PDB file of N, CA, C and O in Angstrom:
ATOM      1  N   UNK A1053      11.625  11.199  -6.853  1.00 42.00           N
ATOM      2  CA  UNK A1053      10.280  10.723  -6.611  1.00 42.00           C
ATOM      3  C   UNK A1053       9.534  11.693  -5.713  1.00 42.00           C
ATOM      4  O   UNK A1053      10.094  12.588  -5.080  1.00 42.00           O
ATOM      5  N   UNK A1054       8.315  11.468  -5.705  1.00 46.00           N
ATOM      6  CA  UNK A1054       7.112  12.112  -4.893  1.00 46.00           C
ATOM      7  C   UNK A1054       7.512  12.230  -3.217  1.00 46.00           C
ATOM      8  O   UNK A1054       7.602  11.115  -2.702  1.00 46.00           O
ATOM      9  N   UNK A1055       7.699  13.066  -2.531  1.00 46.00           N
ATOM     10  CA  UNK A1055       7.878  12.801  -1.295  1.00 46.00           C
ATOM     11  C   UNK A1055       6.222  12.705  -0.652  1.00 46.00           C
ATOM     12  O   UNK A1055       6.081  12.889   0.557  1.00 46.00           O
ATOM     13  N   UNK A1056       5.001  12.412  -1.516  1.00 49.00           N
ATOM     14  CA  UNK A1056       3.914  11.853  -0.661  1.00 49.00           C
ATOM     15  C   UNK A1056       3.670  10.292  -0.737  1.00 49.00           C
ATOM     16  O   UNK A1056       2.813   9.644  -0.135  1.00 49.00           O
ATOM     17  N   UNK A1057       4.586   9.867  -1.580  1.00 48.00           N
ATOM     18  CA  UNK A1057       4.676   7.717  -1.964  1.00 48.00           C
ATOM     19  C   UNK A1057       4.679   7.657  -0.800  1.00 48.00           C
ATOM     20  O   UNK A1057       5.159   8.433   0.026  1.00 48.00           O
ATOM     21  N   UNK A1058       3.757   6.071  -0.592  1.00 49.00           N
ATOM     22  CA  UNK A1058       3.514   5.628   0.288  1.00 49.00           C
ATOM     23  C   UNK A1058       4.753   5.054   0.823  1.00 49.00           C
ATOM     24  O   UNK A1058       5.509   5.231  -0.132  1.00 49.00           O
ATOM     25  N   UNK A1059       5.582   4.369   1.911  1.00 75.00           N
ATOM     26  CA  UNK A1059       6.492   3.638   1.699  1.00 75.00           C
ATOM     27  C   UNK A1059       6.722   2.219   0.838  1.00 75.00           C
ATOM     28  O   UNK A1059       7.729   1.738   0.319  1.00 75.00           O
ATOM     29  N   UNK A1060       5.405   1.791   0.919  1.00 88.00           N
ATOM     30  CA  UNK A1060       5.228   0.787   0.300  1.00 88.00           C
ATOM     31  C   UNK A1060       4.181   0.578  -0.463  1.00 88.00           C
ATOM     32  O   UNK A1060       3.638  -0.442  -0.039  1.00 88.00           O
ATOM     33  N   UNK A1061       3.461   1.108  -1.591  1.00 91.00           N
ATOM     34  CA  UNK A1061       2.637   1.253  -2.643  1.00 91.00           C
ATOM     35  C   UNK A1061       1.412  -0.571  -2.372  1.00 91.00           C
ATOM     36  O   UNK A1061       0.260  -0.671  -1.952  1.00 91.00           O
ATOM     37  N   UNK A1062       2.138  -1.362  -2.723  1.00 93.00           N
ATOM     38  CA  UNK A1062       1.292  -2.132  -2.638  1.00 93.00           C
ATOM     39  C   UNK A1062       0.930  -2.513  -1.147  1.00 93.00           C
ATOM     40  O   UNK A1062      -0.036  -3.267  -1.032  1.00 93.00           O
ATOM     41  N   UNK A1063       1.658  -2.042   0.186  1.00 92.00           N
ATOM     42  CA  UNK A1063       0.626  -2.412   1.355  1.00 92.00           C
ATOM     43  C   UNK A1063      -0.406  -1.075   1.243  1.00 92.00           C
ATOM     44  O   UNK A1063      -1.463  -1.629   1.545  1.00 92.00           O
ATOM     45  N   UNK A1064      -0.813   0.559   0.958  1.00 90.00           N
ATOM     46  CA  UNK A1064      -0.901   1.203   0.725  1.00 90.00           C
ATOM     47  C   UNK A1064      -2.531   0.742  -0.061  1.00 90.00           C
ATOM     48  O   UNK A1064      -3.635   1.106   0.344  1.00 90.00           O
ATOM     49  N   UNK A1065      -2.285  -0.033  -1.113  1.00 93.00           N
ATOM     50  CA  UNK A1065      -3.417  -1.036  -0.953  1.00 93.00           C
ATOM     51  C   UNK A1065      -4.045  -1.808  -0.856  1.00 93.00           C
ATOM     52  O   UNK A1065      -5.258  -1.965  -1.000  1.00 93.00           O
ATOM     53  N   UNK A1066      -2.777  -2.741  -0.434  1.00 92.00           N
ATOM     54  CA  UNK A1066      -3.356  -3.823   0.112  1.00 92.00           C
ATOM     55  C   UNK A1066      -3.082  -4.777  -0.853  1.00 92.00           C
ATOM     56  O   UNK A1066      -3.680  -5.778  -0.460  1.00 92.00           O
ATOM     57  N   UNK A1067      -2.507  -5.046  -1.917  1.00 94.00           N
ATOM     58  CA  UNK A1067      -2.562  -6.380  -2.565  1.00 94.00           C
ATOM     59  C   UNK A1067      -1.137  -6.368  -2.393  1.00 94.00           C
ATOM     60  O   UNK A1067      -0.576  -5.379  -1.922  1.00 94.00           O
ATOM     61  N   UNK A1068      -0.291  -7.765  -2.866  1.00 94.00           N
ATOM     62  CA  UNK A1068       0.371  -8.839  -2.512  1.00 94.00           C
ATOM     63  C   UNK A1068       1.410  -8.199  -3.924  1.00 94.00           C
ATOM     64  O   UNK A1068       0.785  -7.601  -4.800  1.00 94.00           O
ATOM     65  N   UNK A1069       2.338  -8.285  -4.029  1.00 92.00           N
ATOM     66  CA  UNK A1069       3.545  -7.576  -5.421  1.00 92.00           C
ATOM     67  C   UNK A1069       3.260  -8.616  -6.491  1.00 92.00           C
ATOM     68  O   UNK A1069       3.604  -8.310  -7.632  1.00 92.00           O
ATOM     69  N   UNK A1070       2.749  -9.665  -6.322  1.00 92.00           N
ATOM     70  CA  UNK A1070       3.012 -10.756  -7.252  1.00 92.00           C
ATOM     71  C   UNK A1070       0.663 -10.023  -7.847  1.00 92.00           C
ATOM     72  O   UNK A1070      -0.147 -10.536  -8.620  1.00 92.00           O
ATOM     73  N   UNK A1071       0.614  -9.384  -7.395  1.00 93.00           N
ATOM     74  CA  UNK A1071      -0.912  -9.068  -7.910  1.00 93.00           C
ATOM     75  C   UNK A1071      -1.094  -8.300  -9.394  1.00 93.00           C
ATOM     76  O   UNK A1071      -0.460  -7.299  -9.728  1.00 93.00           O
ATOM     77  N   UNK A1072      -2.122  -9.007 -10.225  1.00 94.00           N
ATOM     78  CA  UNK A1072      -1.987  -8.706 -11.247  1.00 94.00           C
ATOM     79  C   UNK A1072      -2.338  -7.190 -12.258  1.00 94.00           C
ATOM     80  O   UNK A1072      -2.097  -6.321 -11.420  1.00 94.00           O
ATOM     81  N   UNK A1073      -2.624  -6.677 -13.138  1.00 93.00           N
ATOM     82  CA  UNK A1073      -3.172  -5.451 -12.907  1.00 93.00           C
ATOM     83  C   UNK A1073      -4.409  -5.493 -12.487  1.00 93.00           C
ATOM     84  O   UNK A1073      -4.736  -4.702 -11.602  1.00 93.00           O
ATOM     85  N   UNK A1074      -5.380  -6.426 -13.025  1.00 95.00           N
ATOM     86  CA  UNK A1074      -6.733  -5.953 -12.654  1.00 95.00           C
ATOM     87  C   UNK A1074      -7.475  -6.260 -11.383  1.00 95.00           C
ATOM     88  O   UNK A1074      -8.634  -5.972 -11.084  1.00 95.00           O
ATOM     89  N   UNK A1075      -6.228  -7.140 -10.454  1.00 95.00           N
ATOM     90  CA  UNK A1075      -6.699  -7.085  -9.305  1.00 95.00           C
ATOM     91  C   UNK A1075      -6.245  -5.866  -8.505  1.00 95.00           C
ATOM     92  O   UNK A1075      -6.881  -5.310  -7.610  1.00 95.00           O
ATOM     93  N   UNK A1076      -4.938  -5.517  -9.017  1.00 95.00           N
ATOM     94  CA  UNK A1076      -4.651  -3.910  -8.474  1.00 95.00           C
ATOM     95  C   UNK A1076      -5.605  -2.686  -8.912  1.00 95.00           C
ATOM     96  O   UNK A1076      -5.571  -1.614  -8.308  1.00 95.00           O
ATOM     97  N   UNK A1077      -6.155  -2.841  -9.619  1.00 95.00           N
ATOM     98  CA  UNK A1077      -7.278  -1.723 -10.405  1.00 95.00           C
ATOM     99  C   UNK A1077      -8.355  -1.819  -9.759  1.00 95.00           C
ATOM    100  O   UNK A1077      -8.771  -0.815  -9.180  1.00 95.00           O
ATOM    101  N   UNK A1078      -9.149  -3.163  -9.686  1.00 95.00           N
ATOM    102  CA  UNK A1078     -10.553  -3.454  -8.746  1.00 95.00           C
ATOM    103  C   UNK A1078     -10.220  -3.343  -7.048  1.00 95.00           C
ATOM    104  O   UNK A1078     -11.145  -3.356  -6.236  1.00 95.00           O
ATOM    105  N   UNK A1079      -8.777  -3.232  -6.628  1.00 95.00           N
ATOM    106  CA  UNK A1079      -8.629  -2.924  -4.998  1.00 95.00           C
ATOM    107  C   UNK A1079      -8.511  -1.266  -5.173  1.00 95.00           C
ATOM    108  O   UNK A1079      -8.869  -0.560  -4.230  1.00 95.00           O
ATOM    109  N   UNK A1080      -8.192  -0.887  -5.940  1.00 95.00           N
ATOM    110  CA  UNK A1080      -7.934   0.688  -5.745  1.00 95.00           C
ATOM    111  C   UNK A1080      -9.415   1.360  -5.855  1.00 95.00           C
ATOM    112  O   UNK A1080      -9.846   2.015  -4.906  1.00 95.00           O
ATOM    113  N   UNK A1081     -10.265   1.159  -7.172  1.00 95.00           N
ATOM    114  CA  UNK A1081     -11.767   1.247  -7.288  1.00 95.00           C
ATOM    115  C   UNK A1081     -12.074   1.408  -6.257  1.00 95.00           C
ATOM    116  O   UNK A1081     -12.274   2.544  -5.827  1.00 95.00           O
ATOM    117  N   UNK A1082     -12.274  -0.171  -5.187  1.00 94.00           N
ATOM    118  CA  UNK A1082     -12.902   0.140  -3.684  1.00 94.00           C
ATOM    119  C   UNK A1082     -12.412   0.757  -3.207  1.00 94.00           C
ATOM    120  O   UNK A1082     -13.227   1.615  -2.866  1.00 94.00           O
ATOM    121  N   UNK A1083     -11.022   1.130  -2.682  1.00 93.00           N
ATOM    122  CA  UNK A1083     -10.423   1.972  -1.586  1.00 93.00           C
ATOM    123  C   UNK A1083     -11.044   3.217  -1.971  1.00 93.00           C
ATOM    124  O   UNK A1083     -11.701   3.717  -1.058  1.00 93.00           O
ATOM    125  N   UNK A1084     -11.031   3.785  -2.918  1.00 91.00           N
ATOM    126  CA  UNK A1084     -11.023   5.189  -3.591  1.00 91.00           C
ATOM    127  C   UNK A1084     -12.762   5.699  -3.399  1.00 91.00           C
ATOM    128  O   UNK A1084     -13.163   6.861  -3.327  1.00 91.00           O
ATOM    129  N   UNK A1085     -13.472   4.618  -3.354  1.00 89.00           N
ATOM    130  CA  UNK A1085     -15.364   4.698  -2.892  1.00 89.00           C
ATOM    131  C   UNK A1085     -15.165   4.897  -1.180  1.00 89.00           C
ATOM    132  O   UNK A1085     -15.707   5.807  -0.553  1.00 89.00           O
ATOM    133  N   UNK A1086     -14.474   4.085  -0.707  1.00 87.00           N
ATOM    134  CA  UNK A1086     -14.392   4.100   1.061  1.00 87.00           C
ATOM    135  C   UNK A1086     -14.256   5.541   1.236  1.00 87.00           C
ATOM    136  O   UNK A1086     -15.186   6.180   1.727  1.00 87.00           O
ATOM    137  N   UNK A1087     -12.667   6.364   0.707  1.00 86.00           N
ATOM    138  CA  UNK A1087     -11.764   7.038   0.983  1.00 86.00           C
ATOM    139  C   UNK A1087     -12.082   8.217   0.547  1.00 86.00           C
ATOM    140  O   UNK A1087     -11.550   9.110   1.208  1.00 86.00           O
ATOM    141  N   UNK A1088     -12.930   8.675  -0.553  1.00 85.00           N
ATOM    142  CA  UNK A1088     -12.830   9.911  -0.979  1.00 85.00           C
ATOM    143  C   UNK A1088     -13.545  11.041  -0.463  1.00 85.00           C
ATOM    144  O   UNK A1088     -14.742  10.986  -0.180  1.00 85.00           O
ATOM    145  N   UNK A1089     -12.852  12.039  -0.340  1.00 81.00           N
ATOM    146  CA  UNK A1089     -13.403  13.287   0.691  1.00 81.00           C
ATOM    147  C   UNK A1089     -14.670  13.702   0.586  1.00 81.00           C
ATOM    148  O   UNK A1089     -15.435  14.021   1.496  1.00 81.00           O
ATOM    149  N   UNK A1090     -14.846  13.684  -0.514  1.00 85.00           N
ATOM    150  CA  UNK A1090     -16.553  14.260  -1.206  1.00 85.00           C
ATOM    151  C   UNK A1090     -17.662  13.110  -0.571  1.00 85.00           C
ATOM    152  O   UNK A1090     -18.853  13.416  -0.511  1.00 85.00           O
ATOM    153  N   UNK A1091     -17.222  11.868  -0.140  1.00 83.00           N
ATOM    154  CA  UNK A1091     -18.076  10.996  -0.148  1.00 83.00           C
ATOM    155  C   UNK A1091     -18.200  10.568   1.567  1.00 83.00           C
ATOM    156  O   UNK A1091     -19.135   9.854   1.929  1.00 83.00           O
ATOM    157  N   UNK A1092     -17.320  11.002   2.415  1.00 81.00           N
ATOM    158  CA  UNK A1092     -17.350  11.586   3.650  1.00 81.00           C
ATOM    159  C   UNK A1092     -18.629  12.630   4.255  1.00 81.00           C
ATOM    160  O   UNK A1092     -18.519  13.788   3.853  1.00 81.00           O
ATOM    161  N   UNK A1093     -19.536  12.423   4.948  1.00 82.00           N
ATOM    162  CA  UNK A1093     -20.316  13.361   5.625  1.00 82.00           C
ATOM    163  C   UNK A1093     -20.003  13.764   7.084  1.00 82.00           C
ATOM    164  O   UNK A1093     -20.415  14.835   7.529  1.00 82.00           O
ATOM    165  N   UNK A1094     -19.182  12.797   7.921  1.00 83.00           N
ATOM    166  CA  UNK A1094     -18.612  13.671   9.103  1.00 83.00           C
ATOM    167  C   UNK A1094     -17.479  14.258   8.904  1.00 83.00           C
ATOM    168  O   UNK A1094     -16.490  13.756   8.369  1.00 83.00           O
ATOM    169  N   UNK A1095     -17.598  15.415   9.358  1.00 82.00           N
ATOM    170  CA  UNK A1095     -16.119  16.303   8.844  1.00 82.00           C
ATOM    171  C   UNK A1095     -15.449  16.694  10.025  1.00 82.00           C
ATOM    172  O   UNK A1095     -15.311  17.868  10.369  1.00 82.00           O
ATOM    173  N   UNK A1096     -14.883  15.354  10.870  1.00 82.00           N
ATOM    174  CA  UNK A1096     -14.126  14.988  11.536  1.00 82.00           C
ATOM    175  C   UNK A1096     -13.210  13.823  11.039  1.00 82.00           C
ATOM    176  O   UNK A1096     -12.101  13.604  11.527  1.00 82.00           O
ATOM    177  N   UNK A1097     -13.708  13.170  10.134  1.00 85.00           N
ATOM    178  CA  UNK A1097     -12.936  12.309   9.741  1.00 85.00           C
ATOM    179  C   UNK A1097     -12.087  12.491   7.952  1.00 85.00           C
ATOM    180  O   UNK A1097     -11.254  11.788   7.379  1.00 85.00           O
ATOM    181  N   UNK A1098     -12.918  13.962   7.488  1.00 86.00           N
ATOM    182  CA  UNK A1098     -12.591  14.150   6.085  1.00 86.00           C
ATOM    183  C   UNK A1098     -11.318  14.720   6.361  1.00 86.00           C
ATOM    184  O   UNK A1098     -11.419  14.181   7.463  1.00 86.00           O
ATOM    185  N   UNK A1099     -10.414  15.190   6.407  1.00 86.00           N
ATOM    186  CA  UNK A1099      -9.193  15.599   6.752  1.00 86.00           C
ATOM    187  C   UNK A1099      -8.681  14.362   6.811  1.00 86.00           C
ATOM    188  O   UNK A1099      -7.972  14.269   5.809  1.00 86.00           O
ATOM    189  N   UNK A1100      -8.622  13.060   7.595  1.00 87.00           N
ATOM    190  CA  UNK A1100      -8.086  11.119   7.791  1.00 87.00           C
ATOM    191  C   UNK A1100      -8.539  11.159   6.431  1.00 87.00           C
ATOM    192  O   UNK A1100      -7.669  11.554   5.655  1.00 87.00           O
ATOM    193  N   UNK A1101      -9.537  10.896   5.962  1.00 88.00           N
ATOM    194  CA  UNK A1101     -10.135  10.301   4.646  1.00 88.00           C
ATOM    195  C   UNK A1101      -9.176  10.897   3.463  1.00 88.00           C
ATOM    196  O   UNK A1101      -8.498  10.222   2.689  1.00 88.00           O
ATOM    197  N   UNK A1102      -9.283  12.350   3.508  1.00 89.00           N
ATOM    198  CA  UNK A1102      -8.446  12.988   2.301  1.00 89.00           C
ATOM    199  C   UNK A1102      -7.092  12.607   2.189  1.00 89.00           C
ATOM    200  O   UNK A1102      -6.671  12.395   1.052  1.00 89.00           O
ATOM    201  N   UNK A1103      -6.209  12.460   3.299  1.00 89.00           N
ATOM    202  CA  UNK A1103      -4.733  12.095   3.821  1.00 89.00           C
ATOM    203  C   UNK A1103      -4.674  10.399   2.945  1.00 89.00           C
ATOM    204  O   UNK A1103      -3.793  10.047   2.160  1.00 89.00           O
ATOM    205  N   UNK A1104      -5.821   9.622   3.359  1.00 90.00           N
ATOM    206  CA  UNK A1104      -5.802   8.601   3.080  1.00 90.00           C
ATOM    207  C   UNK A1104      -6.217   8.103   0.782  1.00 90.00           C
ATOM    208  O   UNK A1104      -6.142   7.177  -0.026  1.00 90.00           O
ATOM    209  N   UNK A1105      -6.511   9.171   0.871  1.00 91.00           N
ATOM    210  CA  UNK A1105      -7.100   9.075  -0.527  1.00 91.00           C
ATOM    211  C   UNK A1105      -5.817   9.456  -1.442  1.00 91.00           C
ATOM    212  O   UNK A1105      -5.477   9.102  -2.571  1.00 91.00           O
ATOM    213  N   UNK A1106      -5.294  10.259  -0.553  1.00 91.00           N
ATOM    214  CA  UNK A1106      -3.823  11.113  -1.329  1.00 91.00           C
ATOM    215  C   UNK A1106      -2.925   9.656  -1.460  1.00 91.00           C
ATOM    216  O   UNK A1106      -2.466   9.263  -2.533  1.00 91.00           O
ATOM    217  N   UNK A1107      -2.804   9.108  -0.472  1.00 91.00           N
ATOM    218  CA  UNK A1107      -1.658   7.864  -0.128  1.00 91.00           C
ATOM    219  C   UNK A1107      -2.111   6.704  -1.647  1.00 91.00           C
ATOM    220  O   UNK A1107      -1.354   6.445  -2.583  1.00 91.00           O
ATOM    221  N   UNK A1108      -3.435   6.231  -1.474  1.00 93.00           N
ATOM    222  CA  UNK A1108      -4.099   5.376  -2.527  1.00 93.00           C
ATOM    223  C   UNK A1108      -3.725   6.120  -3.877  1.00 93.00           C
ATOM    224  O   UNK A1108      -3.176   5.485  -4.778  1.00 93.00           O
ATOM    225  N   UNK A1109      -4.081   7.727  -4.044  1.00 93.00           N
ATOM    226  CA  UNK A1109      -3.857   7.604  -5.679  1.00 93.00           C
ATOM    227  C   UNK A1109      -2.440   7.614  -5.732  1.00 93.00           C
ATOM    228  O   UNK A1109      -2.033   6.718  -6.471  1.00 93.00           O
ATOM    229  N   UNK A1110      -1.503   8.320  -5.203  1.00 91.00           N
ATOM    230  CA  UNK A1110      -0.009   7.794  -5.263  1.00 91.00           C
ATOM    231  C   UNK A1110       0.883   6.476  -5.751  1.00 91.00           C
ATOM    232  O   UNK A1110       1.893   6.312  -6.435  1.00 91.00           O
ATOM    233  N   UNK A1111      -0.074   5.601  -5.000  1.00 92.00           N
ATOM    234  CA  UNK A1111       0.271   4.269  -4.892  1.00 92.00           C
ATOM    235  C   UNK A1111      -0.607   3.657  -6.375  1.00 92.00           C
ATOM    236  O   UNK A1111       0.015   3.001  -7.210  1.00 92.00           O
ATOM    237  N   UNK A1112      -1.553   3.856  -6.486  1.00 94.00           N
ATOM    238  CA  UNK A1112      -2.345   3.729  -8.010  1.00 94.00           C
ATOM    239  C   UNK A1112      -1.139   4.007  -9.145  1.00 94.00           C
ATOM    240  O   UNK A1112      -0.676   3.130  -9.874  1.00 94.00           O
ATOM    241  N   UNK A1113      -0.748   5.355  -9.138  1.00 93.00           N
ATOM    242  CA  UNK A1113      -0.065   5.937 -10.004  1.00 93.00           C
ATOM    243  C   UNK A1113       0.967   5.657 -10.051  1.00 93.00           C
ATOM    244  O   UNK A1113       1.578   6.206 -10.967  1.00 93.00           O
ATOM    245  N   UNK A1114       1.927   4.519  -9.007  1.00 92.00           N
ATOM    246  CA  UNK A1114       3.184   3.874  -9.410  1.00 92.00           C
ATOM    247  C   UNK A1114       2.922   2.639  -9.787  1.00 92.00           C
ATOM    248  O   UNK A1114       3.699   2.126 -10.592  1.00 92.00           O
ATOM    249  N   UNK A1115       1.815   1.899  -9.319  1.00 93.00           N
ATOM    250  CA  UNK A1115       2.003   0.484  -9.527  1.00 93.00           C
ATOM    251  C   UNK A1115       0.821   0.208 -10.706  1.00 93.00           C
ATOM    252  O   UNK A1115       0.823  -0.800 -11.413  1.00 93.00           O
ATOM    253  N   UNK A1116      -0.026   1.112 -10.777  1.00 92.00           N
ATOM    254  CA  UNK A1116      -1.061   1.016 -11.448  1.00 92.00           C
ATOM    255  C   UNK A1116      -0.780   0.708 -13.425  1.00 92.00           C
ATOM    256  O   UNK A1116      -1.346   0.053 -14.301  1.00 92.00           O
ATOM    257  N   UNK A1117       0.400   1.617 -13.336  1.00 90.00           N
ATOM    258  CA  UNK A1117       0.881   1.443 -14.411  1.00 90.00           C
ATOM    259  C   UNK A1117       1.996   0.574 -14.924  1.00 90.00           C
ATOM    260  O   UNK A1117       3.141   0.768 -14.516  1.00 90.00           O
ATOM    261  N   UNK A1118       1.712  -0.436 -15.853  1.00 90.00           N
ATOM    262  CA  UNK A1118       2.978  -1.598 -15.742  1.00 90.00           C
ATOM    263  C   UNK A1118       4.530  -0.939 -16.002  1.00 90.00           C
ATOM    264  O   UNK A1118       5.568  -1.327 -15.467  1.00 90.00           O
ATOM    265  N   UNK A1119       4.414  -0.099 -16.742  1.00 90.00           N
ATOM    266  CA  UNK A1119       5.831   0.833 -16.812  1.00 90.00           C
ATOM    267  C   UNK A1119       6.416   1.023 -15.588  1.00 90.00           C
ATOM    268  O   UNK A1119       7.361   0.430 -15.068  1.00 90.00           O
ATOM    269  N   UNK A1120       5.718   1.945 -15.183  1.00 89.00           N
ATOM    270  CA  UNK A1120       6.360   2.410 -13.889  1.00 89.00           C
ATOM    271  C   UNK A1120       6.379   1.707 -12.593  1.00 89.00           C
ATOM    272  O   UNK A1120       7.118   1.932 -11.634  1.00 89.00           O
ATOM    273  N   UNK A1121       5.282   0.657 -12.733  1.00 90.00           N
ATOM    274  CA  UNK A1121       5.776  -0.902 -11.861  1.00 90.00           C
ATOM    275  C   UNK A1121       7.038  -1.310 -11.925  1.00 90.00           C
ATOM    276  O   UNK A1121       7.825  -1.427 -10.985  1.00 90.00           O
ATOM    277  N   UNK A1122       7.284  -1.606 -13.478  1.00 89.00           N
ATOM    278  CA  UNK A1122       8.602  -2.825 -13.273  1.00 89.00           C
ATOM    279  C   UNK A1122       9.437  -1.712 -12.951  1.00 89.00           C
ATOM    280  O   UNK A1122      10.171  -1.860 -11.974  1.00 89.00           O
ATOM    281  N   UNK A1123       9.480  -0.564 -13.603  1.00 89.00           N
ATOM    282  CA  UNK A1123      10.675   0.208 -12.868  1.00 89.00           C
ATOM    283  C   UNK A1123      11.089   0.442 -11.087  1.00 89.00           C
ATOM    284  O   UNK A1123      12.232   0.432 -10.629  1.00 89.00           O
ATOM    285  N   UNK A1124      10.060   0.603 -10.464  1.00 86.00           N
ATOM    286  CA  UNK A1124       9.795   0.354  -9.046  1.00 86.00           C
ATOM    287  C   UNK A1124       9.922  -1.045  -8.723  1.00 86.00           C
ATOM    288  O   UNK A1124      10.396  -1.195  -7.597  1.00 86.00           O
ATOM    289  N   UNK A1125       9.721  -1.874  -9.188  1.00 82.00           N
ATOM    290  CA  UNK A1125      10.120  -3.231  -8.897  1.00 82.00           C
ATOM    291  C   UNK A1125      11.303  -3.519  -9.103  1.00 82.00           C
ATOM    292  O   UNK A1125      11.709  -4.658  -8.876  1.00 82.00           O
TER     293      UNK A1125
END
């Protein structure tokens, strides 16, 4: 596996393991508007923001997909 996975994908974004896909899809959406570097204008915090955007698509990209969910599950 990825040594940038979050430890735990779904606290990472925040929904609950028993969450369905499209509530995992509509929490990642928002995180990913908060979080993304381009969308940052103090660039004191884009370096936190980018770190944090890396962690979210990670976590998207294991749980996001039901395959590679149940396998992680």
């Amino acid at each position: 596996m990825d040594s940038d996975l979050p430890p735990d994908p779904y606290a990472a974004l925040g929904v609950p393991k028993n969450a369905e896909a499209a509530t995992i899809k509509s929490t990642y959406r928002k995180l990913v508007l908060k979080c993304h570097p381009d969308k940052v204008t103090d660039e004191s915090l884009k370096l936190q923001k980018q770190d944090e955007f890396h962690k979210i698509q990670s976590a998207y990209e294991l749980i996001g997909d039901e395959d590679k969910r149940a396998v992680y599950d």
